[in-house]
Coordinates of C-alpha atoms in Angstrom, one line a residue:
X1 CA -137.5 -38.3 -11.9
X2 CA -140.6 -35.8 -12.8
X3 CA -140.5 -32.6 -14.9
X4 CA -139.2 -29.8 -12.7
X5 CA -141.3 -27.0 -11.4
X6 CA -140.7 -23.4 -10.3
X7 CA -138.5 -23.1 -7.6
X8 CA -139.4 -23.2 -4.2
X9 CA -137.9 -19.7 -3.8
X10 CA -140.3 -18.6 -6.5
X11 CA -137.4 -17.6 -9.2
X12 CA -139.8 -17.0 -11.7
X13 CA -138.3 -15.6 -14.8
X14 CA -138.5 -12.5 -16.9
X15 CA -136.4 -12.8 -19.5
X16 CA -135.2 -15.6 -21.7
X17 CA -131.4 -16.9 -20.9
X18 CA -129.9 -19.3 -23.4
X19 CA -128.0 -22.2 -21.6
X20 CA -125.7 -24.6 -23.2
X21 CA -124.2 -27.8 -21.1
X22 CA -121.7 -29.8 -22.9
X23 CA -120.8 -33.6 -21.7
X24 CA -118.7 -35.8 -23.6
X25 CA -121.5 -38.4 -23.6
X26 CA -124.6 -35.6 -25.3
X27 CA -122.5 -33.1 -26.7
X28 CA -124.5 -29.8 -26.5
X29 CA -128.3 -29.0 -24.9
X30 CA -129.6 -26.2 -24.7
X31 CA -132.5 -24.9 -22.8
X32 CA -134.7 -21.6 -22.5
X33 CA -135.8 -20.5 -19.2
X34 CA -137.0 -16.8 -17.5
X35 CA -136.2 -15.4 -14.0
X36 CA -136.8 -12.1 -12.2
X37 CA -133.2 -12.3 -11.6
X38 CA -132.0 -13.3 -15.2
X39 CA -130.8 -16.7 -14.1
X40 CA -132.1 -20.1 -13.7
X41 CA -131.8 -21.2 -10.1
X42 CA -133.1 -24.9 -10.3
X43 CA -130.6 -28.0 -11.4
X44 CA -132.5 -28.1 -14.6
X45 CA -132.9 -31.6 -16.5
X46 CA -131.0 -32.2 -19.9
X47 CA -131.1 -35.5 -20.2
X48 CA -132.2 -39.1 -18.9
X49 CA -129.3 -42.2 -19.1
X50 CA -131.8 -44.4 -16.8
X51 CA -131.5 -47.1 -19.6
X52 CA -127.8 -46.8 -20.8
X53 CA -125.0 -48.6 -19.7
X54 CA -122.7 -45.4 -20.3
X55 CA -121.2 -43.9 -17.0
X56 CA -121.5 -40.2 -16.2
X57 CA -123.9 -38.7 -18.5
X58 CA -124.8 -35.1 -17.9
X59 CA -128.2 -35.6 -16.5
X60 CA -128.7 -32.0 -14.6
X61 CA -127.3 -28.5 -14.7
X62 CA -127.8 -25.3 -13.4
X63 CA -125.0 -22.7 -15.3
X64 CA -126.0 -19.7 -12.9
X65 CA -126.4 -21.7 -9.7
X66 CA -124.5 -18.7 -7.5
X67 CA -123.5 -15.1 -8.9
X68 CA -119.9 -16.1 -7.9
X69 CA -117.3 -19.2 -7.9
X70 CA -118.9 -22.1 -6.5
X71 CA -116.3 -23.2 -4.3
X72 CA -117.6 -25.9 -1.8
X73 CA -120.6 -28.8 -2.2
X74 CA -121.8 -31.0 0.3
X75 CA -124.0 -33.9 0.1
X76 CA -126.7 -35.0 2.7
X77 CA -128.0 -38.6 1.3
X78 CA -130.1 -39.4 4.1
X79 CA -131.8 -36.1 3.2
X80 CA -131.1 -36.2 -0.7
X81 CA -129.7 -32.8 -0.8
X82 CA -127.0 -30.9 -2.1
X83 CA -126.0 -27.9 -0.4
X84 CA -123.1 -25.3 -2.2
X85 CA -121.6 -22.3 -1.3
X86 CA -119.6 -20.3 -3.4
X87 CA -117.9 -16.5 -3.6
X88 CA -121.7 -14.8 -3.8
X89 CA -121.7 -15.2 0.3
X90 CA -124.5 -17.5 0.2
X91 CA -125.1 -20.9 0.8
X92 CA -128.1 -22.7 -1.3
X93 CA -129.7 -26.1 -0.5
X94 CA -130.7 -27.9 -3.5
X95 CA -132.9 -31.1 -4.1
X96 CA -131.0 -34.0 -5.6
X97 CA -134.2 -35.7 -7.1
X98 CA -135.6 -32.5 -8.3
X99 CA -132.4 -29.8 -8.8
X100 CA -135.3 -27.4 -7.1
X101 CA -133.4 -24.4 -5.0
X102 CA -135.4 -25.2 -1.2
X103 CA -133.3 -22.9 0.4
X104 CA -130.6 -20.0 0.8
X105 CA -128.8 -18.9 3.8
X106 CA -126.3 -16.0 3.9
X107 CA -122.7 -16.3 4.7
X108 CA -119.6 -14.9 3.8
X109 CA -117.4 -15.9 0.7
X110 CA -117.3 -19.8 1.3
X111 CA -114.0 -21.8 1.3
X112 CA -114.9 -25.7 3.1
X113 CA -117.6 -27.4 4.6
X114 CA -118.0 -30.1 6.9
X115 CA -120.4 -32.9 7.1
X116 CA -121.8 -34.2 10.4
X117 CA -125.4 -36.2 9.3
X118 CA -125.7 -37.8 12.4
X119 CA -126.6 -34.6 14.4
X120 CA -128.0 -32.9 11.4
X121 CA -125.1 -30.4 11.0
X122 CA -123.0 -29.0 8.6
X123 CA -120.2 -26.8 9.4
X124 CA -118.6 -24.2 7.0
X125 CA -115.6 -22.4 7.0
X126 CA -115.4 -19.0 5.3
X127 CA -113.1 -15.9 4.1
X128 CA -113.7 -13.8 6.9
X129 CA -112.2 -16.9 9.6
X130 CA -115.6 -17.7 10.2
X131 CA -116.8 -20.7 11.4
X132 CA -120.5 -21.5 11.3
X133 CA -122.5 -24.6 12.5
X134 CA -125.9 -24.9 10.9
X135 CA -128.7 -27.0 12.1
X136 CA -129.8 -29.0 8.5
X137 CA -133.6 -29.6 9.1
X138 CA -134.1 -25.7 9.6
X139 CA -130.8 -24.4 8.5
X140 CA -130.7 -21.8 11.5
X141 CA -127.5 -21.3 13.0
X142 CA -126.3 -23.2 16.2
X143 CA -123.5 -21.3 16.7
X144 CA -120.7 -19.3 15.4
X145 CA -117.0 -18.1 16.0
X146 CA -114.1 -17.0 14.6
X147 CA -111.0 -17.9 13.4
X148 CA -108.4 -14.6 13.3
X149 CA -105.8 -16.3 11.2
X150 CA -107.7 -15.6 7.8
X151 CA -109.6 -17.2 5.7
X152 CA -110.7 -21.0 6.7
X153 CA -109.4 -23.3 4.2
X154 CA -109.6 -27.0 5.8
X155 CA -111.6 -28.6 8.4
X156 CA -111.9 -31.6 10.3
X157 CA -113.0 -33.5 13.5
X158 CA -111.8 -35.8 15.9
X159 CA -113.9 -37.0 18.9
X160 CA -114.6 -33.7 20.7
X161 CA -112.9 -31.5 18.9
X162 CA -113.0 -29.3 15.8
X163 CA -109.7 -28.9 13.7
X164 CA -109.3 -26.2 11.2
X165 CA -106.7 -24.9 8.7
X166 CA -106.2 -21.5 8.2
X167 CA -102.8 -19.8 8.3
X168 CA -102.4 -21.9 11.5
X169 CA -103.9 -24.7 12.8
X170 CA -106.2 -24.4 15.5
X171 CA -107.8 -27.2 17.9
X172 CA -111.6 -25.9 19.2
X173 CA -112.8 -27.0 22.2
X174 CA -116.7 -26.6 23.9
X175 CA -116.4 -25.5 27.8
X176 CA -120.3 -26.3 27.8
X177 CA -119.2 -29.5 27.6
X178 CA -118.3 -31.5 31.2
X179 CA -114.8 -31.7 31.7
X180 CA -113.3 -35.0 32.8
X181 CA -111.7 -34.2 36.4
X182 CA -108.8 -36.9 35.6
X183 CA -107.2 -37.9 32.3
X184 CA -108.8 -41.3 31.7
X185 CA -106.8 -44.3 29.3
X186 CA -108.3 -44.4 26.0
X187 CA -110.6 -41.3 26.9
X188 CA -112.2 -40.1 23.8
X189 CA -111.9 -36.3 24.7
X190 CA -109.6 -33.5 24.0
X191 CA -105.8 -34.6 23.3
X192 CA -103.6 -34.1 25.4
X193 CA -100.4 -31.1 25.3
X194 CA -100.1 -27.5 26.1
X195 CA -103.0 -25.2 25.3
X196 CA -101.9 -22.1 23.9
X197 CA -102.4 -18.7 24.9
X198 CA -102.5 -20.1 29.0
X199 CA -105.8 -21.3 28.2
X200 CA -106.7 -24.9 30.2
X201 CA -107.1 -28.0 28.4
X202 CA -110.9 -29.1 28.2
X203 CA -111.6 -33.0 28.1
X204 CA -114.9 -33.6 26.6
X205 CA -116.9 -36.3 28.4
X206 CA -117.0 -39.7 27.5
X207 CA -119.2 -41.7 24.8
X208 CA -120.3 -40.6 21.3
X209 CA -120.2 -36.9 20.5
X210 CA -122.3 -34.5 20.9
X211 CA -124.3 -32.1 18.6
X212 CA -121.9 -28.9 18.1
X213 CA -123.8 -26.3 19.7
X214 CA -122.6 -23.6 22.4
X215 CA -119.4 -21.5 22.7
X216 CA -116.3 -22.8 21.0
X217 CA -113.1 -21.8 21.9
X218 CA -109.2 -22.4 20.5
X219 CA -107.5 -24.2 23.2
X220 CA -104.5 -25.4 21.0
X221 CA -102.9 -23.4 18.2
X222 CA -100.2 -24.9 15.7
X223 CA -98.3 -22.5 14.3
X224 CA -98.5 -24.0 10.7
X225 CA -100.1 -22.5 7.7
X226 CA -102.3 -25.0 5.8
X227 CA -104.4 -25.6 3.2
X228 CA -105.7 -29.8 3.5
X229 CA -106.1 -31.7 7.1
X230 CA -107.1 -35.2 7.5
X231 CA -107.3 -37.2 10.7
X232 CA -106.4 -40.8 10.6
X233 CA -105.5 -43.4 13.1
X234 CA -104.9 -41.0 15.8
X235 CA -102.7 -38.8 13.5
X236 CA -103.2 -35.7 11.9
X237 CA -101.8 -35.1 8.5
X238 CA -101.2 -31.8 6.9
X239 CA -101.0 -30.0 3.7
X240 CA -98.6 -27.5 4.7
X241 CA -98.6 -24.5 2.8
X242 CA -94.8 -25.0 2.3
X243 CA -95.2 -27.7 0.0
X244 CA -94.2 -30.7 2.4
X245 CA -96.8 -33.1 4.1
X246 CA -96.6 -32.9 7.7
X247 CA -97.8 -36.2 10.8
X248 CA -98.7 -34.4 13.8
X249 CA -99.7 -37.1 16.9
X250 CA -102.9 -36.0 18.1
X251 CA -102.3 -36.5 21.6
X252 CA -98.8 -34.5 22.3
X253 CA -99.4 -32.4 19.2
X254 CA -96.1 -32.9 17.8
X255 CA -94.9 -33.0 14.5
X256 CA -93.5 -36.6 14.1
X257 CA -92.9 -36.8 10.6
X258 CA -92.6 -34.5 7.4
X259 CA -92.2 -34.7 3.9
X260 CA -91.3 -33.8 1.2
X261 CA -92.1 -34.8 -2.0
X262 CA -94.7 -32.7 -4.0
X263 CA -93.1 -29.4 -5.9
X264 CA -96.3 -27.2 -4.4
X265 CA -98.6 -26.8 -2.3
X266 CA -100.8 -30.1 -1.0
X267 CA -104.8 -28.9 -0.9
X268 CA -106.4 -31.9 -1.1
X269 CA -106.2 -35.5 0.6
X270 CA -108.0 -38.7 1.4
X271 CA -107.6 -42.3 2.0
X272 CA -108.8 -44.6 -0.6
X273 CA -107.6 -48.7 -0.2
X274 CA -105.9 -48.2 2.9
X275 CA -103.3 -45.4 1.0
X276 CA -103.2 -41.9 1.4
X277 CA -103.6 -39.8 -1.5
X278 CA -102.3 -36.2 -2.1
X279 CA -103.5 -34.2 -4.7
X280 CA -100.8 -30.8 -5.6
X281 CA -101.2 -27.2 -7.3
X282 CA -98.0 -29.6 -8.7
X283 CA -100.4 -31.4 -11.1
X284 CA -99.7 -34.5 -9.4
X285 CA -101.4 -37.5 -7.2
X286 CA -98.9 -38.7 -4.1
X287 CA -100.1 -41.9 -3.1
X288 CA -98.6 -43.3 -0.1
X289 CA -98.7 -46.4 2.2
X290 CA -99.4 -46.0 5.9
X291 CA -96.6 -47.9 8.6
X292 CA -97.1 -51.3 9.0
X293 CA -95.2 -51.9 11.8
X294 CA -93.3 -49.7 14.6
X295 CA -90.4 -47.7 14.0
X296 CA -91.5 -47.7 10.3
X297 CA -91.5 -43.6 8.7
X298 CA -95.8 -43.1 9.2
X299 CA -95.8 -42.7 5.0
X300 CA -94.2 -44.1 2.6
X301 CA -94.7 -42.8 -1.3
X302 CA -95.2 -45.8 -3.4
X303 CA -96.6 -44.1 -6.4
X304 CA -96.8 -40.6 -8.5
X305 CA -99.2 -40.2 -11.0
X306 CA -99.8 -37.2 -13.6
X307 CA -102.6 -36.4 -16.2
X308 CA -103.4 -32.8 -14.8
X309 CA -102.8 -30.3 -15.9
X310 CA -103.8 -27.7 -13.0
X311 CA -104.1 -27.7 -9.1
X312 CA -105.5 -30.8 -7.7
X313 CA -107.8 -29.1 -5.0
X314 CA -110.4 -32.4 -4.5
X315 CA -110.6 -36.0 -4.0
X316 CA -113.6 -38.2 -3.6
X317 CA -113.7 -42.2 -3.2
X318 CA -116.7 -43.6 -5.1
X319 CA -116.9 -47.3 -4.9
X320 CA -113.5 -48.3 -6.0
X321 CA -113.1 -45.0 -8.0
X322 CA -111.0 -42.6 -7.2
X323 CA -112.3 -39.1 -8.4
X324 CA -110.1 -35.8 -8.6
X325 CA -111.3 -32.6 -9.3
X326 CA -108.6 -30.4 -11.2
X327 CA -108.5 -26.6 -11.9
X328 CA -107.9 -27.2 -15.6
X329 CA -111.6 -28.0 -15.5
X330 CA -111.6 -31.7 -16.1
X331 CA -112.7 -34.1 -13.5
X332 CA -111.2 -37.6 -13.5
X333 CA -112.0 -41.3 -12.7
X334 CA -109.4 -43.2 -11.8
X335 CA -109.5 -47.0 -11.0
X336 CA -108.1 -48.0 -7.9
X337 CA -107.7 -51.9 -7.8
X338 CA -104.6 -53.3 -7.4
X339 CA -101.0 -51.5 -6.8
X340 CA -101.0 -48.1 -6.8
X341 CA -98.6 -47.7 -9.7
X342 CA -101.6 -49.6 -11.7
X343 CA -104.1 -47.2 -10.9
X344 CA -105.5 -45.6 -14.3
X345 CA -107.9 -43.0 -15.5
X346 CA -111.0 -44.4 -16.9
X347 CA -113.2 -41.5 -17.7
X348 CA -112.3 -37.8 -18.0
X349 CA -115.4 -35.3 -18.0
X350 CA -115.1 -31.8 -19.4
X351 CA -117.3 -30.0 -16.9
X352 CA -117.6 -26.6 -19.5
X353 CA -116.3 -26.0 -23.3
X354 CA -114.6 -22.5 -21.3
X355 CA -111.0 -23.4 -21.5
X356 CA -110.9 -21.2 -18.6
X357 CA -113.4 -22.5 -16.7
X358 CA -111.8 -24.4 -13.2
X359 CA -113.9 -27.0 -11.3
X360 CA -113.6 -26.6 -7.2
X361 CA -115.4 -29.5 -6.2
X362 CA -116.6 -32.6 -6.9
X363 CA -119.0 -34.8 -4.6
X364 CA -121.2 -38.1 -4.9
X365 CA -125.1 -38.9 -4.0
X366 CA -127.0 -41.8 -5.1
X367 CA -125.2 -43.0 -8.2
X368 CA -124.3 -39.3 -9.3
X369 CA -121.9 -37.3 -9.3
X370 CA -121.9 -33.5 -8.8
X371 CA -119.4 -30.6 -10.0
X372 CA -119.2 -27.1 -9.3
X373 CA -117.0 -24.6 -10.8
X374 CA -115.5 -21.0 -11.4
X375 CA -118.2 -20.0 -13.6
X376 CA -121.1 -20.2 -10.6
X377 CA -122.1 -23.6 -12.5
X378 CA -123.1 -27.0 -11.0
X379 CA -123.7 -30.0 -13.1
X380 CA -124.6 -33.7 -12.2
X381 CA -123.5 -36.7 -14.1
X382 CA -125.6 -39.8 -13.6
X383 CA -123.8 -43.2 -13.2
X384 CA -126.1 -45.1 -15.5
X385 CA -123.5 -48.2 -15.6
X386 CA -123.6 -48.4 -12.0
X387 CA -127.0 -48.5 -11.9
X388 CA -127.5 -51.1 -14.7
X389 CA -124.9 -53.5 -12.5
X390 CA -127.2 -53.0 -9.5
X391 CA -129.9 -54.4 -11.6
X392 CA -128.1 -56.9 -13.3
X393 CA -127.3 -58.4 -9.4
X394 CA -130.6 -58.1 -8.2

């Protein structure tokens, strides 16, 4: 990684601004830059650990990536890009290699991203209920539509449909796709079930999913306020606002199971090593085993993991590790070898010395962890240990 140059958007500096970054590995590092807006718009390099075997040293940082909290991150590995969105109603696109700011796109205050890199698309769910589809080559809007139930907190895709979570769950279809005249066994189009508001069910054509341009509409609505969603093996898993974990059959849209373990709402969920992991506002992780045979409960709780002191708002799978982003200001890395009761925390990353700072999002790209937090900062941590192991195996 070479020396950084000024941002592609020309945000040269007029006034000196001291920046202090913290890492458990590096201690404190300080850089001085100038900006027309008084802030740096580059994720500046503050360390180099290519020859180290220490994991997660702070490599790049920008403590003013956004003018408000940074709620969500996305990565585009093929393009080597980091995308951030937050409370300042701007999406920013960064080079993961140099840290340069490449693009700014205006939107409402962002809540969630969904990447479809095979189709060069990024979907953004916002506080105003809008869902916008961007072309990740031009960063132009392909289409946008509105969920009228408030902020969009979660997005998931299932074949030809988009599922959004807000104060209800909406199933979105595109009427421009050629509808199948008759239901076909094994079809991959719209799920069956009664459509909402008297609208007909539009079935997508069979084959690979298409890019998501055109007009979208909510063909089904489930009256269930949610903060997290996940599709797995023909089922929709919902972190409901009433703290329950609910399982819906995607063919019938019926709730087939309701499980209550967490004391507060589930804000994140992820499949890790064939287990479903849930992160809650009760500061704990739940680890669930999927049903192995017909007639068994859809999920069975096998472990509950603590060690957090804030809401667990995002989960990330990184190799054989589970990474958690928490509102207590820390990112934790867990070794997920073996039985879930034996999973152990192997690393804690303190993102800021400010005790009031909250980590909202975490992403991984090319041996790096990227974090986004409530103070508007983006930090990039380098996994030198993994790179060292890869070199040793070559």
